[in-house]
Amino acid sequence: MSSSNAVKESAKKLVNLLEKYPKDRIPHLVSFKDIQIARFGRVAGLPNVDHEGNSIKQKKPSIDEIKSIINRTSGPLGLNKEMLTKIQNKIIDEKFTEESINEQFRALSCIMNNKFRNYYDVGDKLYKPAGNPHYYQRLIDAVDGKKKENLLTAMRTVLFGK
């Protein structure tokens, strides 16, 4: 197996594991899972797909659009050469090896299996402190949207710590 095929196979294996990665509990503008799937999907040679599994086709410019861009600009896309070199120097050229992708695969599988959470298990003494035993459960309920505090219960919590 050549090195490029080994890199592609390792990237496919990593993308399969990333697809099993749980969805973010709090929606963000950018999702770790989606970004990493797109990043390693390119390395694996997989087609671009959206979060629903539909193929994303990139629109290629027509000949007329390309001619219009060339005629409107004095330099390449209107940028001077110094700016283009600065941009090219800042662009990260990712060169993946089979070893680096397998290392990322092992790290992601450790995260998904809660290896370090189980290895460095802390007891109830930390999760339920004596002064306020329901503190962390209230935080988790607020993040999940299960239980919302109104103004009066929030004031009581602030004043009395319960």
XYZ file of C-alpha atoms in Angstrom, residues 35-153:
119
model
C -15.085 21.195 10.582
C -13.000 18.089 11.246
C -15.137 15.927 8.955
C -14.695 18.466 6.140
C -10.956 18.752 6.850
C -10.205 15.039 6.859
C -12.822 14.260 4.211
C -10.714 16.238 1.733
C -7.648 14.208 2.743
C -9.609 10.954 2.366
C -10.959 12.030 -1.032
C -14.574 11.869 0.139
C -17.238 14.089 -1.439
C -18.395 17.165 0.487
C -21.662 16.504 2.318
C -23.776 18.658 4.615
C -25.001 17.648 8.073
C -27.974 15.826 6.534
C -25.771 13.713 4.248
C -26.653 15.527 1.015
C -23.831 16.072 -1.430
C -22.628 19.667 -1.747
C -21.734 20.618 -5.280
C -19.439 23.585 -5.607
C -20.482 26.028 -8.296
C -17.706 26.571 -10.800
C -17.471 29.990 -12.474
C -18.385 30.278 -16.115
C -15.962 31.438 -18.816
C -17.690 34.827 -18.975
C -17.318 35.326 -15.220
C -13.604 34.475 -15.389
C -13.068 36.898 -18.293
C -14.937 39.598 -16.393
C -12.735 39.139 -13.323
C -9.555 39.276 -15.408
C -10.666 42.409 -17.281
C -11.691 44.263 -14.107
C -8.457 43.735 -12.202
C -5.001 45.100 -12.807
C -3.275 42.392 -10.761
C -4.303 38.908 -9.760
C -7.766 39.505 -8.291
C -6.872 43.129 -7.664
C -4.153 42.370 -5.087
C -0.578 43.507 -5.379
C 2.228 40.958 -5.317
C 3.349 41.820 -1.784
C -0.123 41.140 -0.420
C -0.346 37.846 -2.311
C 2.971 36.660 -0.867
C 1.822 37.612 2.650
C -1.383 35.639 2.156
C 0.467 32.628 0.749
C 2.888 32.662 3.694
C 0.004 32.693 6.175
C -1.901 29.824 4.549
C -1.186 26.602 6.393
C -0.179 23.793 4.091
C -1.234 20.663 5.938
C 0.848 17.640 5.144
C -0.600 14.598 6.848
C 1.189 11.331 7.361
C -0.382 8.025 8.264
C 1.214 8.279 11.691
C -0.145 11.768 12.411
C -3.686 10.791 11.392
C -3.532 7.588 13.453
C -2.364 9.663 16.427
C -5.413 11.920 16.015
C -7.617 8.835 15.701
C -6.276 7.451 19.002
C -6.764 10.811 20.739
C -10.364 11.140 19.523
C -11.192 7.569 20.534
C -9.789 8.254 24.032
C -12.023 11.321 24.285
C -15.092 9.423 23.081
C -14.468 6.537 25.495
C -13.985 8.910 28.449
C -10.638 7.252 29.148
C -9.208 10.053 31.262
C -12.495 10.816 32.991
C -12.621 7.214 34.146
C -8.900 7.029 34.945
C -8.876 10.220 37.042
C -12.288 9.705 38.598
C -13.190 12.239 41.254
C -15.689 11.334 43.907
C -18.926 12.867 45.084
C -16.937 15.151 47.343
C -16.086 17.337 44.347
C -19.326 16.913 42.390
C -21.566 17.523 45.408
C -19.803 19.916 47.796
C -21.189 20.040 51.321
C -21.991 23.764 51.123
C -24.123 23.530 47.981
C -24.704 19.904 46.889
C -27.074 20.707 43.994
C -24.866 23.371 42.373
C -23.531 21.336 39.444
C -26.840 19.606 38.793
C -28.516 23.030 38.525
C -25.863 24.095 35.999
C -26.359 20.982 33.882
C -30.146 21.375 34.007
C -29.799 25.009 32.892
C -27.559 24.022 29.952
C -29.899 21.209 28.914
C -32.914 23.508 29.282
C -34.689 21.146 31.678
C -35.317 23.534 34.507
C -35.313 27.311 34.271
C -35.060 29.605 37.231
C -37.354 32.573 37.434
C -36.331 35.888 38.960
C -37.331 34.985 42.511
C -35.555 31.624 42.601
